[in-house]
mmCIF file of C-alpha atoms in Angstrom:
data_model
loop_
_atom_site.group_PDB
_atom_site.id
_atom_site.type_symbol
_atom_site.label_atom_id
_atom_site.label_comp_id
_atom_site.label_asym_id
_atom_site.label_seq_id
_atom_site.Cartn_x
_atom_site.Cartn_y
_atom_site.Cartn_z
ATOM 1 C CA UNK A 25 -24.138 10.606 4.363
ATOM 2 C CA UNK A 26 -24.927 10.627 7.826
ATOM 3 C CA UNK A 27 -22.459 8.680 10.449
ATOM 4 C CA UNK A 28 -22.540 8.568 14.082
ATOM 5 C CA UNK A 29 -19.603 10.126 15.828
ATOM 6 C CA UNK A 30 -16.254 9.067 14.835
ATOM 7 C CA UNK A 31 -13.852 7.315 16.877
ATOM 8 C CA UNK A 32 -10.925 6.511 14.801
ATOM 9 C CA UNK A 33 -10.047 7.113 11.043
ATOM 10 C CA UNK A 34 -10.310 8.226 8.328
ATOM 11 C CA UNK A 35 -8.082 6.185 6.341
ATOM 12 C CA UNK A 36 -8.139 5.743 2.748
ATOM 13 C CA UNK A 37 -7.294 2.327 0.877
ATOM 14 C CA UNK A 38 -6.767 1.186 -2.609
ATOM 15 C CA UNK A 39 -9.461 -0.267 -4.590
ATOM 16 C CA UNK A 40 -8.628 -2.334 -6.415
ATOM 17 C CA UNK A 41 -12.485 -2.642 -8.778
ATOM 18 C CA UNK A 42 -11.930 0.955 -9.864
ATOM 19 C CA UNK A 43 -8.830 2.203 -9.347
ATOM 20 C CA UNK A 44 -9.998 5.139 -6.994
ATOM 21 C CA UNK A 45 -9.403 5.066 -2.951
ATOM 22 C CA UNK A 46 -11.954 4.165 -0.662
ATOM 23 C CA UNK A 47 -12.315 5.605 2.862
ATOM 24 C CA UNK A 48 -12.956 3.541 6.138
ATOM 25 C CA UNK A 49 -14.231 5.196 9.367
ATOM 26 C CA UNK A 50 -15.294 3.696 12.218
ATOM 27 C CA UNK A 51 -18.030 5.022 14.903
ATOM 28 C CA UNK A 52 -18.607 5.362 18.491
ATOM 29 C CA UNK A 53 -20.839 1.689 18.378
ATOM 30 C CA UNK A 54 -17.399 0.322 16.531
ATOM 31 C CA UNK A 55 -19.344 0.038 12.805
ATOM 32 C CA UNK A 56 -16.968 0.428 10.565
ATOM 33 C CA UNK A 57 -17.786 2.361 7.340
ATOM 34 C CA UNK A 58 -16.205 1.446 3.983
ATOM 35 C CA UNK A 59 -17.414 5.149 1.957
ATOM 36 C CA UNK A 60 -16.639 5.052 -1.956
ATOM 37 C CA UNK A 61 -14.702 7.663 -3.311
ATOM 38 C CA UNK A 62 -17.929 9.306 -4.659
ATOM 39 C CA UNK A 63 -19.039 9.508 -1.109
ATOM 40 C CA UNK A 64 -21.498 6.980 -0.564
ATOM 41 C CA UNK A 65 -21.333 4.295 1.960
ATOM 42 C CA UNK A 66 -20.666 0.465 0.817
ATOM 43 C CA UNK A 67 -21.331 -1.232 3.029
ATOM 44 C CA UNK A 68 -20.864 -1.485 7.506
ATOM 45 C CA UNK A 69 -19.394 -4.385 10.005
ATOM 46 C CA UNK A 70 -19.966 -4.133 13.786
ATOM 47 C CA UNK A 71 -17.013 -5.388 15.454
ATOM 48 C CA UNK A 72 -15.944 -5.922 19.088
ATOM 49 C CA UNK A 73 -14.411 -3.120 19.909
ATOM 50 C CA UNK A 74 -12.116 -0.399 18.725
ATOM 51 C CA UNK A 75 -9.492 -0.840 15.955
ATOM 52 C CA UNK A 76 -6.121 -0.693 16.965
ATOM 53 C CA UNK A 77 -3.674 2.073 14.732
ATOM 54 C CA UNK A 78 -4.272 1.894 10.954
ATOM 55 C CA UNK A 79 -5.358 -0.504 8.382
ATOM 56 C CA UNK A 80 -2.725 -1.943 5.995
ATOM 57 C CA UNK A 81 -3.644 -4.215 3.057
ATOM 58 C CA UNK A 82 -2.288 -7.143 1.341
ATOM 59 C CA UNK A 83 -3.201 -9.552 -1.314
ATOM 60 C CA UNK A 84 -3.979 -12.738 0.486
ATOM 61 C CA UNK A 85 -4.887 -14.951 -2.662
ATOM 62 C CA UNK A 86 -1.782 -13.560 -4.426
ATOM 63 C CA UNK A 87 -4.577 -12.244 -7.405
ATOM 64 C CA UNK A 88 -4.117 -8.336 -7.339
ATOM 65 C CA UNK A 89 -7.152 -7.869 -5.508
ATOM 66 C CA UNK A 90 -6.628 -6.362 -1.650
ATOM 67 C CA UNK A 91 -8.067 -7.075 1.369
ATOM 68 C CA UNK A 92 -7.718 -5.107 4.814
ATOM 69 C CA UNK A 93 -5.896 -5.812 7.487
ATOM 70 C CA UNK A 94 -6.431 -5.193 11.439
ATOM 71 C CA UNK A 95 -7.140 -5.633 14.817
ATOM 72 C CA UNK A 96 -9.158 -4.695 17.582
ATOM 73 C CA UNK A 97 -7.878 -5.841 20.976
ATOM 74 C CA UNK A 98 -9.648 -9.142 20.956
ATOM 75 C CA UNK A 99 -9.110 -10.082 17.227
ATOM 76 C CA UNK A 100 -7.398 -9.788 14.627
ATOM 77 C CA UNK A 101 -9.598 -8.971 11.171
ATOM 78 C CA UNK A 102 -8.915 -9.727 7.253
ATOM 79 C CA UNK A 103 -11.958 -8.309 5.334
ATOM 80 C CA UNK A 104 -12.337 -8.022 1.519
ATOM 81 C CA UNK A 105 -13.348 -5.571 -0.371
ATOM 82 C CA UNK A 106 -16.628 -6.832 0.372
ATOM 83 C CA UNK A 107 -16.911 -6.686 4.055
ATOM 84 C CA UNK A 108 -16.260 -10.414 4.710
ATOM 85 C CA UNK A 109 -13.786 -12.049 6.513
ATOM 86 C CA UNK A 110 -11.459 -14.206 4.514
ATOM 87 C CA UNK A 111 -11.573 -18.047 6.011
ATOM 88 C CA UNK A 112 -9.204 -18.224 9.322
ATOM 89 C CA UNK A 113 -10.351 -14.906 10.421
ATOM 90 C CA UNK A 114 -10.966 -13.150 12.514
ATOM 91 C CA UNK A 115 -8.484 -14.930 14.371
ATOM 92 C CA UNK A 116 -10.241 -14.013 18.472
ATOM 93 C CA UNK A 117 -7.058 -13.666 20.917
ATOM 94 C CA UNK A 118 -6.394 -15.369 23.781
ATOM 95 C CA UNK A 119 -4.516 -12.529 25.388
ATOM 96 C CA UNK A 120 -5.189 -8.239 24.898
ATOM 97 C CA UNK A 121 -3.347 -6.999 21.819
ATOM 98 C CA UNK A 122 -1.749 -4.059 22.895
ATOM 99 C CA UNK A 123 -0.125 -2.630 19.621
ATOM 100 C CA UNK A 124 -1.185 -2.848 15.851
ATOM 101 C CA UNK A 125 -0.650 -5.472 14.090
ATOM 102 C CA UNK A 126 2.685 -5.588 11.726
ATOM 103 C CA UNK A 127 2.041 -7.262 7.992
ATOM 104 C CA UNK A 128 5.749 -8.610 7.324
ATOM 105 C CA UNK A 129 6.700 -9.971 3.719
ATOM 106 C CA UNK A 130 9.935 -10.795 4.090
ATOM 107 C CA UNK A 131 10.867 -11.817 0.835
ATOM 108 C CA UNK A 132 8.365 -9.879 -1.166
ATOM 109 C CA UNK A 133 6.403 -12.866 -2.170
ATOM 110 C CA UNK A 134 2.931 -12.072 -0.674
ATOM 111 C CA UNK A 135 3.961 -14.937 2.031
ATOM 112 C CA UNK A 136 2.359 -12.929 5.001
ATOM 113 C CA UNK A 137 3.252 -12.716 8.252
ATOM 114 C CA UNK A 138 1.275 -10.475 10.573
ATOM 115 C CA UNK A 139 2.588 -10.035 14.178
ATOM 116 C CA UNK A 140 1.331 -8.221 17.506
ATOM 117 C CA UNK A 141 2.014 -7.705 20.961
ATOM 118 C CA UNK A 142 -0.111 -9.274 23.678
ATOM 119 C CA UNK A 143 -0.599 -8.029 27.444
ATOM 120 C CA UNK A 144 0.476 -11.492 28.117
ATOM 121 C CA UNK A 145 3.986 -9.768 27.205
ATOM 122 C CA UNK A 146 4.975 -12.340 23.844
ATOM 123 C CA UNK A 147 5.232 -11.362 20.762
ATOM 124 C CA UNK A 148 2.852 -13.343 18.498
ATOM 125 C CA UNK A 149 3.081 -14.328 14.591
ATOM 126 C CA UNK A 150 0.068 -15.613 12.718
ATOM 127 C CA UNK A 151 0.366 -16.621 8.820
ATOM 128 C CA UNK A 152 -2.024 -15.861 6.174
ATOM 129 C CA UNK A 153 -4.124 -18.983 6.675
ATOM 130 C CA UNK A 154 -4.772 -18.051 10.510
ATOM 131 C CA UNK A 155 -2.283 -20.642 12.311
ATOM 132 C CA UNK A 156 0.718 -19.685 14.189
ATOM 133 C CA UNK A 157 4.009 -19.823 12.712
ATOM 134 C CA UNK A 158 5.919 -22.707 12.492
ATOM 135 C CA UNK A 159 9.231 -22.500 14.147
ATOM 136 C CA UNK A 160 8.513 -18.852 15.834
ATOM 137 C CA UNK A 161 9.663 -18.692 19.192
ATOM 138 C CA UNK A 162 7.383 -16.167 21.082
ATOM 139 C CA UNK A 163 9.409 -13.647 22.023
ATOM 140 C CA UNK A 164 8.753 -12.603 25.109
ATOM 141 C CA UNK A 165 8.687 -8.515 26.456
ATOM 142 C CA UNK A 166 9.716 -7.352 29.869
ATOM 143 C CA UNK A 167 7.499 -4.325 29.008
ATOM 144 C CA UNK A 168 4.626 -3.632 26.478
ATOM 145 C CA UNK A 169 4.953 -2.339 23.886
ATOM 146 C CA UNK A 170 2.165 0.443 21.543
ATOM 147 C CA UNK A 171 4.338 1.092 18.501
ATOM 148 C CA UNK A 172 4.273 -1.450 15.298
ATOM 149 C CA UNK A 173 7.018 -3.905 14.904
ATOM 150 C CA UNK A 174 9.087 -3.645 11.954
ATOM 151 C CA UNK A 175 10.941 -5.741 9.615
ATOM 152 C CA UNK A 176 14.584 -4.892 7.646
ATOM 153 C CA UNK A 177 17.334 -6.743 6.372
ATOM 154 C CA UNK A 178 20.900 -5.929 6.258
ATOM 155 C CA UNK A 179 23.600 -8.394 4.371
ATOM 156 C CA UNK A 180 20.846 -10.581 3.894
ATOM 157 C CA UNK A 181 19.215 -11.436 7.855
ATOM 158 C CA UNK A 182 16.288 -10.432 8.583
ATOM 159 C CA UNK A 183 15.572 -8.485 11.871
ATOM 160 C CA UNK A 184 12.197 -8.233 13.597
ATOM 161 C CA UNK A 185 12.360 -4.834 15.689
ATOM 162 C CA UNK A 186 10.145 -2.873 18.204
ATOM 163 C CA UNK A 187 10.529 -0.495 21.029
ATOM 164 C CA UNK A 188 8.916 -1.129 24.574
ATOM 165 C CA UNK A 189 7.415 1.817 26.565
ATOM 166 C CA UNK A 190 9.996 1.901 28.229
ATOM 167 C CA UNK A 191 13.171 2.579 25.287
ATOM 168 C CA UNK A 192 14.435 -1.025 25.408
#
């Protein structure tokens, strides 16, 4: 198993084929690397450019089977266990992400919402089907912001929360 140098990971994610965790590197050309847990790689996917904090995973077609979630800059990626994009993605940005991208289920129902920060300073919400969310507002940010935005609910609201580089 011979990679180039590594720029960011290793991460490990569930599999959900054979029960083990896979591990997903990415190189200095920005392949990424999905490596079984036996050590051999899967399979690779060029992509733009460097991925932004970690991978999460979700189960888009609500079927027990996960696919990975990320984003570069430029995009923001939903690849299977296969190495393919589900349909909608990658969804390519109009703006420079500037923090990774937050998967929100509010209610625990697998109804996805996956939000970012852009340089264009507004907070953006995409569903799982690649469209913007109805009825979000676009928060806007009077500084950026590099930390994930989280989601918590107390007495039954929901609160959408992050900290900008400068502690507001």
């Amino acid at each position: 198993l011979i990679i180039p140098k590594l720029i960011w990971g290793p991460f490990t994610l569930n599999n959900h084929r054979t029960g083990t965790r896979d591990i997903i590197v990415q190189d200095i050309d920005n392949i990424i690397y999905l490596i079984s847990a036996g050590g051999k790689i899967k399979w690779s996917k060029k992509l733009e450019s460097k991925i932004i904090g970690k991978i999460s995973q979700l189960d888009a077609y609500k079927n027990n089977k996960f696919q990975m979630v990320f984003n570069t800059n430029s995009q923001l990626h939903i690849i299977d266990i296969l190495g393919n994009e589900i349909d909608g993605f990658p969804i390519k940005f109009n703006y420079k992400a500037i923090n990774p991208v937050s998967v929100l289920d509010y209610d625990n129902n697998k109804d996805y919402r996956l939000i970012l920060a852009g340089n264009d300073q507004i907070i953006h919400n995409y569903n799982i089907e690649g469209s913007n969310v109805n009825g979000w507002r676009n928060p806007r940010l009077s500084k950026n912001i590099d930390v994930p935005i989280v989601h918590f609910a107390i007495n039954g609201l929901d609160y959408i929360l992050s900290i900008q580089n400068n502690g507001d």
